[in-house]
CSV table of C-alpha atoms in Angstrom, one decimal:
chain,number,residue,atom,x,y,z
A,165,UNK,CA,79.2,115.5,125.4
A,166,UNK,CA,78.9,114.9,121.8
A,167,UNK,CA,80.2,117.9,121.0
A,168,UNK,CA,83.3,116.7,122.9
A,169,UNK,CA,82.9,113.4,121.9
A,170,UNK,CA,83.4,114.3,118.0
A,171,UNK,CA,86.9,115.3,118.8
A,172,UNK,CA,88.2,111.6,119.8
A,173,UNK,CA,89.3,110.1,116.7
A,174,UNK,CA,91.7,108.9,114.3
A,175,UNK,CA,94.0,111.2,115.2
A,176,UNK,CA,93.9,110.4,119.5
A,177,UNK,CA,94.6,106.5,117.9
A,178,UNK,CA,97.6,108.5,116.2
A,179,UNK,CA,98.6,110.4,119.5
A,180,UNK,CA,98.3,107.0,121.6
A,181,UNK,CA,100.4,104.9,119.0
A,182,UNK,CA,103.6,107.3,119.2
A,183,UNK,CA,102.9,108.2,122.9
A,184,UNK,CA,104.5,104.5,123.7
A,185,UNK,CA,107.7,102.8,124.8
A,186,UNK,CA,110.2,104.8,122.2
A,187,UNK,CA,108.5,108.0,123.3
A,188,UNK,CA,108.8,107.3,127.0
A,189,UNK,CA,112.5,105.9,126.3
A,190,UNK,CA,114.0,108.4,124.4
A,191,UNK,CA,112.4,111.6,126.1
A,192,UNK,CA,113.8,110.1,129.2
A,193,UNK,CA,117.2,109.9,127.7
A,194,UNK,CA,117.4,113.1,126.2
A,195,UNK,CA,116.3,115.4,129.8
A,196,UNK,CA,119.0,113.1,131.2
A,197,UNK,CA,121.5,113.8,129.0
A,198,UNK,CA,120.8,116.9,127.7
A,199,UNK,CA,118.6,118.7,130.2
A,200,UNK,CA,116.0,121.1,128.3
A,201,UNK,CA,117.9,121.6,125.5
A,202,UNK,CA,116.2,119.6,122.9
A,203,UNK,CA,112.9,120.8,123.4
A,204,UNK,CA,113.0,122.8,120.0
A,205,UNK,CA,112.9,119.4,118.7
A,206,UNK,CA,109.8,118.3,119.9
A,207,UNK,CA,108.1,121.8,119.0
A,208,UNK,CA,109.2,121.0,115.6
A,209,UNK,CA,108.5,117.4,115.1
A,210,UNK,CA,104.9,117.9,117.0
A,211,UNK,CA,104.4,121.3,114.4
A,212,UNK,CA,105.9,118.5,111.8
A,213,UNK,CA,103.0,115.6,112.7
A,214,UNK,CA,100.3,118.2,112.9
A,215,UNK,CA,101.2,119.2,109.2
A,216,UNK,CA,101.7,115.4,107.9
A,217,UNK,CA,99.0,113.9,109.5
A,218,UNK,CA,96.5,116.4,108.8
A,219,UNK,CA,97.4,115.6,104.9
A,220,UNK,CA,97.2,112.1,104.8
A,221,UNK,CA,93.8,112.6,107.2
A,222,UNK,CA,92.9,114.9,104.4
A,223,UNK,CA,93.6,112.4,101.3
A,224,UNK,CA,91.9,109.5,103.0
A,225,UNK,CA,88.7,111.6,103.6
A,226,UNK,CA,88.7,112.7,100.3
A,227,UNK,CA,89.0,109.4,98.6
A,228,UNK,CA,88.4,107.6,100.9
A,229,UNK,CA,91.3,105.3,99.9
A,230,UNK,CA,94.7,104.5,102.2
A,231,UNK,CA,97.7,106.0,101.5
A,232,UNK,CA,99.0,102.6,100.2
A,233,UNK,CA,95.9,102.2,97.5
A,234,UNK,CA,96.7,105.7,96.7
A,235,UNK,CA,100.6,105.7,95.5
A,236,UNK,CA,99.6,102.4,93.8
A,237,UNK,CA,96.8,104.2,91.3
A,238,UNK,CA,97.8,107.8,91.1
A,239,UNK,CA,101.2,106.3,89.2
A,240,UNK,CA,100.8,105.6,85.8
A,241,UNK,CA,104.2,104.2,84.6
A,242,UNK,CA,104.8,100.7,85.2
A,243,UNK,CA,108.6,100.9,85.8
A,244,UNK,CA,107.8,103.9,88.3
A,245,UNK,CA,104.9,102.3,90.0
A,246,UNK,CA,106.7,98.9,90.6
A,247,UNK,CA,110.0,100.7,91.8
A,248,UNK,CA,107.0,103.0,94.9
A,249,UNK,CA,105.7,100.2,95.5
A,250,UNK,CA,108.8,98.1,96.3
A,251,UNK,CA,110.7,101.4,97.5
A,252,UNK,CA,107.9,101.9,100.0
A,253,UNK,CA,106.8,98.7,101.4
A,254,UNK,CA,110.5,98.4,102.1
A,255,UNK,CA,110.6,101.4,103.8
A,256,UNK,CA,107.4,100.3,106.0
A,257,UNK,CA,108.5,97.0,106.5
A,258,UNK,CA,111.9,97.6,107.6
A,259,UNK,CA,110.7,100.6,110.0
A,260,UNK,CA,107.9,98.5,111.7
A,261,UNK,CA,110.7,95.9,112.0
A,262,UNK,CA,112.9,98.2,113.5
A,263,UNK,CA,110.1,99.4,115.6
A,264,UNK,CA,108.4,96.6,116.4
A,265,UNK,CA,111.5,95.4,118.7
A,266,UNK,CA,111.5,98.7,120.4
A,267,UNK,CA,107.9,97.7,121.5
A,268,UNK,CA,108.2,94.6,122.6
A,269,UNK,CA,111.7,96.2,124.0
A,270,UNK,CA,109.5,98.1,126.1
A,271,UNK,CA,107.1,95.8,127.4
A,272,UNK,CA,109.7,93.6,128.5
A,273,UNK,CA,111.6,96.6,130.1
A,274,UNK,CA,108.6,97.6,132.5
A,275,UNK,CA,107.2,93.8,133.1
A,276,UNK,CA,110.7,92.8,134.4
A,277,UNK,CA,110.9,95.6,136.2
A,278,UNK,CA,108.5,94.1,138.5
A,279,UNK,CA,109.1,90.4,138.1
A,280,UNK,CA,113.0,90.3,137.0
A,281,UNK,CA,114.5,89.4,133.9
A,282,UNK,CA,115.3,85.5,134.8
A,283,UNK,CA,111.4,84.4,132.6
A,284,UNK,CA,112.1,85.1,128.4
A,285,UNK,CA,109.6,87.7,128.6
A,286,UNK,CA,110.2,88.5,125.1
A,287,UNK,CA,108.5,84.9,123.6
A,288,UNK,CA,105.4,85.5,126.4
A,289,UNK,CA,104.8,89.0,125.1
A,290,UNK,CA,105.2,88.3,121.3
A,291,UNK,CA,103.2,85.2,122.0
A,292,UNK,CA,100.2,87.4,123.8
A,293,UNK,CA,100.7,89.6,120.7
A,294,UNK,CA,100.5,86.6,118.4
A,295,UNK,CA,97.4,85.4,120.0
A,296,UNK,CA,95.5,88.7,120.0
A,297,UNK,CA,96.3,89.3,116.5
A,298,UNK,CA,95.6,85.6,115.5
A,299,UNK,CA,92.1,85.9,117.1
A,300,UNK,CA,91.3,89.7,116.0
A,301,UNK,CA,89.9,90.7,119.2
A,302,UNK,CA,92.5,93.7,119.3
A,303,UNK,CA,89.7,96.4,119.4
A,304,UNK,CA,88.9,96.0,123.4
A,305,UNK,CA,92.6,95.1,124.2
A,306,UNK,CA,94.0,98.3,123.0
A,307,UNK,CA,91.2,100.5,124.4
A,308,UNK,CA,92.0,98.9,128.1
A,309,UNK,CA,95.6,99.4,127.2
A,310,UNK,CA,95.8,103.2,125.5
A,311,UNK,CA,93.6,104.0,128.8
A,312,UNK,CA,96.6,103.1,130.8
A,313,UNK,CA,98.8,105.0,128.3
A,314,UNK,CA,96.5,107.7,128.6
A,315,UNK,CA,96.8,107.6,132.5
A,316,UNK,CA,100.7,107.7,132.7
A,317,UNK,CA,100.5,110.4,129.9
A,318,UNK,CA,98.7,112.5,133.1
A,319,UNK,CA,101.2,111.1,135.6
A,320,UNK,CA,103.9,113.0,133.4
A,321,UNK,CA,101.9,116.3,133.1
A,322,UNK,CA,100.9,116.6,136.8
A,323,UNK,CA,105.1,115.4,137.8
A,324,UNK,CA,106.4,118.1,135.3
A,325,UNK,CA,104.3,120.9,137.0
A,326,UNK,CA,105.4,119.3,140.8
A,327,UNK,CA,109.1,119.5,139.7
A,328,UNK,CA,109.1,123.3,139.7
A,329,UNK,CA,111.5,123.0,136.7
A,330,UNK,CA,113.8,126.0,135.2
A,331,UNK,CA,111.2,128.0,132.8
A,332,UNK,CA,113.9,130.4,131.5
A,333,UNK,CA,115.6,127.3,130.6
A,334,UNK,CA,112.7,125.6,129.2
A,335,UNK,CA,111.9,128.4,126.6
A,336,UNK,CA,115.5,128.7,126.0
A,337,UNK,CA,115.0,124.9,125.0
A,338,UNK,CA,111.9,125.3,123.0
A,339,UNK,CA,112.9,128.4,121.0
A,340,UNK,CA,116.4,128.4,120.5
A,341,UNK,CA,117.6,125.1,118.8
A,342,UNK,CA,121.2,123.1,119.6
A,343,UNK,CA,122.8,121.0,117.1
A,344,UNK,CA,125.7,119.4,118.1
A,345,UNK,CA,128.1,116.4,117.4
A,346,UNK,CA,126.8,114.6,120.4
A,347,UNK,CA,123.2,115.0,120.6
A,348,UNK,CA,122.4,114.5,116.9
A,349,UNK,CA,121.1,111.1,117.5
A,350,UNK,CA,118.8,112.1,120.0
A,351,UNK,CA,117.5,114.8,117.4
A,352,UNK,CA,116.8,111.8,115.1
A,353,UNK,CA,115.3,109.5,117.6
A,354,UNK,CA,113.1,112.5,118.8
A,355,UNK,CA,111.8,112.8,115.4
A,356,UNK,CA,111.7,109.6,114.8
A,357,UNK,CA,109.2,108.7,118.1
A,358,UNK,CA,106.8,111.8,117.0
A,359,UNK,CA,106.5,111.7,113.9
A,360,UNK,CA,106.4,107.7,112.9
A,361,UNK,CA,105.9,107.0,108.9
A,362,UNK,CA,103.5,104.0,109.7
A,363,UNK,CA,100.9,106.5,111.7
A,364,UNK,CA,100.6,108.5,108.0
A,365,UNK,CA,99.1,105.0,106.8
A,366,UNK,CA,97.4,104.0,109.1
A,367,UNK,CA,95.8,107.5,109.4
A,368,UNK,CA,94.4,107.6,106.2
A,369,UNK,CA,93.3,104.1,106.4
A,370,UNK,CA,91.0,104.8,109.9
A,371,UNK,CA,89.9,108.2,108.4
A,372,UNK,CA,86.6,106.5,106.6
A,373,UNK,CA,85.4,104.6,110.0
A,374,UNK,CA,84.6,108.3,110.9
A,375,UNK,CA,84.9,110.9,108.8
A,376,UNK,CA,82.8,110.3,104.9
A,377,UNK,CA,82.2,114.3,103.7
A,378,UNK,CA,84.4,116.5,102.4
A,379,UNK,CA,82.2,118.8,105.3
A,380,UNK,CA,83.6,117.2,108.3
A,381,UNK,CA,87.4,118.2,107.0
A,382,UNK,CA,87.1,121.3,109.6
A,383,UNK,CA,86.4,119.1,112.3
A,384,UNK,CA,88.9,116.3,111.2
A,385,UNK,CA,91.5,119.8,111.3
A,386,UNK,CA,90.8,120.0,115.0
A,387,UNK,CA,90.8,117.0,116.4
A,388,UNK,CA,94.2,116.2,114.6
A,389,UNK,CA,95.7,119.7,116.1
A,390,UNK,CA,94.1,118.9,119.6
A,391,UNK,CA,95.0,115.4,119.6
A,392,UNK,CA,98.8,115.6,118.5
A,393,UNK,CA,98.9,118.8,120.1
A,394,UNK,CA,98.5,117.0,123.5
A,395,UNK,CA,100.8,114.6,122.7
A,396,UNK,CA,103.7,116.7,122.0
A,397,UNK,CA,102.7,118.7,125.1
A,398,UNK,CA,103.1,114.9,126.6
A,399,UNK,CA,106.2,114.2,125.1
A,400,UNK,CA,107.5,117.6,126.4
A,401,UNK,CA,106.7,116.7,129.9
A,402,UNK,CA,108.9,113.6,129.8
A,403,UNK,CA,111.7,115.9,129.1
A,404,UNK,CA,111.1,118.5,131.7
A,405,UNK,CA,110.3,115.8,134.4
A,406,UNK,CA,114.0,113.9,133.4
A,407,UNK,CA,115.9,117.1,133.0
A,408,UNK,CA,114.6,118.6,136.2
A,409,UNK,CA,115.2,115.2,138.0
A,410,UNK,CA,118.0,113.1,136.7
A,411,UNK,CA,120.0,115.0,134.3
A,412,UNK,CA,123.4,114.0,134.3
A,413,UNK,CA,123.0,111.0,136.4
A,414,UNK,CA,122.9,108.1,133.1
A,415,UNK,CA,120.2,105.9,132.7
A,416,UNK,CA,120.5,102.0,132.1
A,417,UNK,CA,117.2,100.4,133.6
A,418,UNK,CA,113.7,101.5,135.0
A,419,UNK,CA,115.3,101.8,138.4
A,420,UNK,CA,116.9,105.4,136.8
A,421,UNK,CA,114.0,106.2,134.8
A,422,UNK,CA,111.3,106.0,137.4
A,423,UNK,CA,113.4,108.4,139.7
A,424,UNK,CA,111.9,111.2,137.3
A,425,UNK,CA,108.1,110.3,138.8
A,426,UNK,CA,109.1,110.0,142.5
A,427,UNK,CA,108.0,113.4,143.8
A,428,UNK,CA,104.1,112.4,142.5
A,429,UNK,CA,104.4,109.4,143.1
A,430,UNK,CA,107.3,108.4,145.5
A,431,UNK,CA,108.2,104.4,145.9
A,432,UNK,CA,104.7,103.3,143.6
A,433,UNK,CA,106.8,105.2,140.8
A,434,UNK,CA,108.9,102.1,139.8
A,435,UNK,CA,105.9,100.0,139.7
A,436,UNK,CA,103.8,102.5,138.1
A,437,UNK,CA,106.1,103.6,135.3
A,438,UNK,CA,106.8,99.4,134.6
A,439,UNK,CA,103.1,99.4,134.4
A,440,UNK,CA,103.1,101.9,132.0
A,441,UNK,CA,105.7,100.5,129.6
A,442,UNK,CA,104.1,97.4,129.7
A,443,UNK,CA,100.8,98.7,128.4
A,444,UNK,CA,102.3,101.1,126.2
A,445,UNK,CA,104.6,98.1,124.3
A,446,UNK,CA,101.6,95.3,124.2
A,447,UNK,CA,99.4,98.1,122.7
A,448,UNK,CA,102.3,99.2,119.6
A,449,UNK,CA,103.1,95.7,119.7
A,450,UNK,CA,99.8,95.0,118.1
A,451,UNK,CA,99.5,98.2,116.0
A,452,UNK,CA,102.3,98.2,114.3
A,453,UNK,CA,102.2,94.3,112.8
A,454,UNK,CA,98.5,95.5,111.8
A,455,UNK,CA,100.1,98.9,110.0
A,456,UNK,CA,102.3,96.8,108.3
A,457,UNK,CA,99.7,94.3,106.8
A,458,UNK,CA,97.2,97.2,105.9
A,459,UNK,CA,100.2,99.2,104.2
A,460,UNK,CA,101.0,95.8,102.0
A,461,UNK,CA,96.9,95.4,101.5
A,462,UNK,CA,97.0,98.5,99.8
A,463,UNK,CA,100.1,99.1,97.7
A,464,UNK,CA,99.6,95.9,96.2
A,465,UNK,CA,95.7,95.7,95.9
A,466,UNK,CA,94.9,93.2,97.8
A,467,UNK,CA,91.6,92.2,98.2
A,468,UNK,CA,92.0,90.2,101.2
A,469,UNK,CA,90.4,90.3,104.6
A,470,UNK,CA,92.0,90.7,108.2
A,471,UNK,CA,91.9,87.0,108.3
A,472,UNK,CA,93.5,86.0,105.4
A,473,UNK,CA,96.9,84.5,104.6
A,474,UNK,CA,98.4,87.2,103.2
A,475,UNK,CA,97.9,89.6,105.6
A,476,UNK,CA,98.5,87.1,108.6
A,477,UNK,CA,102.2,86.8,106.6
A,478,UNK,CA,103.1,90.5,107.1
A,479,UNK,CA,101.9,90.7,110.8
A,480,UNK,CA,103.4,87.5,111.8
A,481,UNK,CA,106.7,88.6,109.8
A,482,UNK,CA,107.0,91.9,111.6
A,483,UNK,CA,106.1,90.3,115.0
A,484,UNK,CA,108.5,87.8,114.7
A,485,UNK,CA,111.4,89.6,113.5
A,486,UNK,CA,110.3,92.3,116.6
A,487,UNK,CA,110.9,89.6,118.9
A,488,UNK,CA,114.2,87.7,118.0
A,489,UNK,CA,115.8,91.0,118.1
A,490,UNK,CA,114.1,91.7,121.3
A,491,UNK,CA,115.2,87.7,122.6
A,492,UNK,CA,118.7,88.5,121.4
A,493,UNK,CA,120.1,89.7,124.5
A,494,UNK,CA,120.4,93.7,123.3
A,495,UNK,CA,119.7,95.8,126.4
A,496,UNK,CA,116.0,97.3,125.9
A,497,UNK,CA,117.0,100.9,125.8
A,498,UNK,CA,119.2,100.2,123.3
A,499,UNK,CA,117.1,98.2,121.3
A,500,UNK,CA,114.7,101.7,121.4
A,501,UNK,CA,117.1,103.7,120.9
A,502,UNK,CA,118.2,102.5,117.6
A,503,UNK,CA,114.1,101.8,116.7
A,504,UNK,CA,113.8,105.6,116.7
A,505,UNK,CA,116.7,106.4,114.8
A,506,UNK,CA,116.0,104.1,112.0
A,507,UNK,CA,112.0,105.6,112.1
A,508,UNK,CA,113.9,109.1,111.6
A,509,UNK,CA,115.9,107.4,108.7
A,510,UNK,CA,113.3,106.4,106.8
A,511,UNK,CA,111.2,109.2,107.0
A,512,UNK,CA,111.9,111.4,104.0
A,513,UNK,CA,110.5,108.3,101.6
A,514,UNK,CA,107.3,108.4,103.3
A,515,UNK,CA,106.8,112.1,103.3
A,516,UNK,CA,107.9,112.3,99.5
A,517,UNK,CA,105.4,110.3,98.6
A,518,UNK,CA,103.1,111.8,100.5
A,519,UNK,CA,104.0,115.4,99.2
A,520,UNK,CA,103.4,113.9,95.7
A,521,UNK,CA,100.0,112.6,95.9
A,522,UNK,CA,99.0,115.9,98.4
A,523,UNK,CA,99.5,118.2,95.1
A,524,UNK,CA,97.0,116.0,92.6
A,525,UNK,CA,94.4,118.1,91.1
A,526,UNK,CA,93.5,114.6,89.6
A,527,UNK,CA,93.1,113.2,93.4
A,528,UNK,CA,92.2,115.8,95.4
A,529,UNK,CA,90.7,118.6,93.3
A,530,UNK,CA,90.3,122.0,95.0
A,531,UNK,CA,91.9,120.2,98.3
A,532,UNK,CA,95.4,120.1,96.9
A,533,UNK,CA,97.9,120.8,99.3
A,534,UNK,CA,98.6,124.5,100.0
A,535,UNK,CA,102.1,125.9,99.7
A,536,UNK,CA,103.1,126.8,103.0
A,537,UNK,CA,102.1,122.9,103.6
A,538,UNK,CA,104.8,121.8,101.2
A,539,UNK,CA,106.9,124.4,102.4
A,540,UNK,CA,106.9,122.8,105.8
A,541,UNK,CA,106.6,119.0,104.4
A,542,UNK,CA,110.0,119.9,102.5
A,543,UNK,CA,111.5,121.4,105.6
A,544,UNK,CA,111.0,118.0,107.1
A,545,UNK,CA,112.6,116.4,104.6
A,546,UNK,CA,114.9,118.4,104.3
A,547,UNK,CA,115.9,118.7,108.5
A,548,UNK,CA,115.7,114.4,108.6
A,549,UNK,CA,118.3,114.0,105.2
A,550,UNK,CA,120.9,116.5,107.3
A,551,UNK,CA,120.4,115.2,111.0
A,552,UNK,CA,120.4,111.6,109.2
A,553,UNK,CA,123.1,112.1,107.0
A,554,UNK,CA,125.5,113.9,109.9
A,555,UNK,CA,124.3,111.0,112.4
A,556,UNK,CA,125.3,108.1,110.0
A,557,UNK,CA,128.5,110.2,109.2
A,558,UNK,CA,129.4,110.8,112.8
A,559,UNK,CA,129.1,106.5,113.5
A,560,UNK,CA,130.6,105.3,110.1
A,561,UNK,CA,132.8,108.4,109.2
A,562,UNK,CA,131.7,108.2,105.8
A,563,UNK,CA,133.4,111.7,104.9
């Protein structure tokens, strides 16, 4: 068991924090609307994570420092170091914003799926949030929550087997990739769920409460490629189940989306699935306000604790502008939806950075970032600026 045990870490926290409402949300929406075709983007954003999350595991066991505490000493130029900073915590705070109503989104999504949508469950679940957060006993709340996570997560495996789905289809999905005019914002929002830009801080931040030696990076290698692993395997299942089940019927509510878990688990599915969401929102409801505060804590040195009033400021600030969007009357998916896509936006400022530090002699001596690792850190850059750019260009007609 210990042997086991030393694979549940920082990155299963990682896995369980994108594994939530978004994910669930816009998996769903893309087997529904696109059957197994966008598979190849889950292979590639889960490859993606592996990559990015084992380097910012890797610079937090090293130095034992955050990412935020990193960009703020490893530049030496004022001008430069206040434009990262600002650049950055921009980034964050306007993707945990984004994201943040996508949670909360969600938990209202599954809890009025049970008890209707007449009680502003919006206010009750930011105000559970508020009070968890407030009182810092989030440890045992989001282990009883991910645990519920966890359990759906199965749910979605087992139903994707039961569904006896189209496997030449499915590896038609996976390997051969579809870009098109219509699904290029469900490309983005795919990305955008897997691979979120406030997991890379708050990876390298958790890092320290397990791994301390450089000799434990091996083992910190495999958990993170087990633990994401799963999750994109997860992820993958949402699809399958959705495409092998609803595709082409729309989806507007729960009703639609807990069709896709009826042969497992037949008329319990509605409940089960608003169950799910529930947990799943509460638990990134909490974790992102705190990635937030932790990011600020270290990009602009504070020495503060989890109590103080500057980091209360960022938490409550991203809670609260989760849940007026949330209150504003946007339909839920929607309100996900758009979460994703902005995460998927703002990636490519993250991962720059994160490239930067990664190839520090000066930081990270003889554990510098090898070049296929930049190779593939680029290529996410690089596939985000396009999908983005054609996205954006597609809504606006820029060009």
């Amino acid at each position: 068991m210990k042997g086991i045990k030393k694979y549940f870490g920082p990155s299963t926290l990682v896995t369980a924090a994108f594994i939530g409402p978004g994910t669930l949300t816009v998996c769903t929406l893309s087997g529904a609307n696109f059957g197994y075709t966008l598979l190849w983007v889950l292979l590639f954003a889960t490859i993606s994570t592996i990559i990015l999350q084992e380097m910012t595991a890797r610079l937090g066991l090293i130095t034992q420092k955050g990412l935020g505490e990193a960009i703020r000493s490893q530049i030496e130029s004022p001008v430069a170091k206040t434009f990262a900073i600002a650049l950055v915590f921009t980034a964050i705070i306007i993707g945990n914003a984004a994201y943040e109503a996508g949670n909360i989104s969600g938990a209202v999504l599954g809890i009025s799926g049970i008890f209707g949508e007449t009680i502003p469950w919006a206010l009750i679940i930011g105000a559970i949030s508020f009070g968890i957060l407030y009182i810092g006993k989030v440890k045992i709340i989001e282990q009883i929550l991910i645990a519920l996570v966890i359990l759906m997560s199965l749910v979605f495996l087992i139903t994707a087997v039961m569904v006896q789905p189209d496997f030449s289809a499915i590896l038609k999905g996976v390997f051969v990739p579809s870009l098109t005019e219509k699904n290029q914002l469900a490309i983005l929002g795919l990305i955008g769920t897997t691979i979120v830009p406030y997991n890379l801080f708050l990876h390298a931040s958790s890092v320290s409460q397990k791994w301390t030696s450089a000799d434990d990076l091996k083992d910190l290698q495999i958990e993170n490629g087990i633990a994401i692993g799963l999750g994109g395997l997860i992820s993958m299942a949402i699809v399958i189940t959705s495409a092998a089940t609803i595709f082409g019927k729309g989806v507007s509510g729960i009703n639609e989306m807990a069709m896709q878990l009826e042969p497992l688990l037949g008329s319990w599915a509605k409940y089960f699935l608003a169950l799910g969401l529930f947990a799943a929102g509460i638990s990134s409801a909490i974790t992102a306000p705190l990635a937030a505060a932790y990011t600020a804590k270290g990009i602009f040195g504070w020495d503060t604790s989890f109590k103080s009033g500057k980091f209360r400021v960022i938490w409550m600030f991203i809670l609260g502008v989760g849940t007026l969007f949330s209150l504003l009357g946007y339909k839920p998916i929607e309100v996900i939806q758009v979460a994703q896509v902005a995460n998927g936006i703002l990636l490519p400022v993250i991962v720059f950075f994160l490239i930067y530090l990664c190839n520090k002699k000066a930081l990270l001596s003889s554990y510098i970032n090898k070049t296929w690792q930049n190779g593939l850190a680029l290529l996410v850059i690089a596939v985000s600026l396009v999908v983005s750019f054609r996205s954006l260009n597609s809504v606006f007609e820029f060009i």
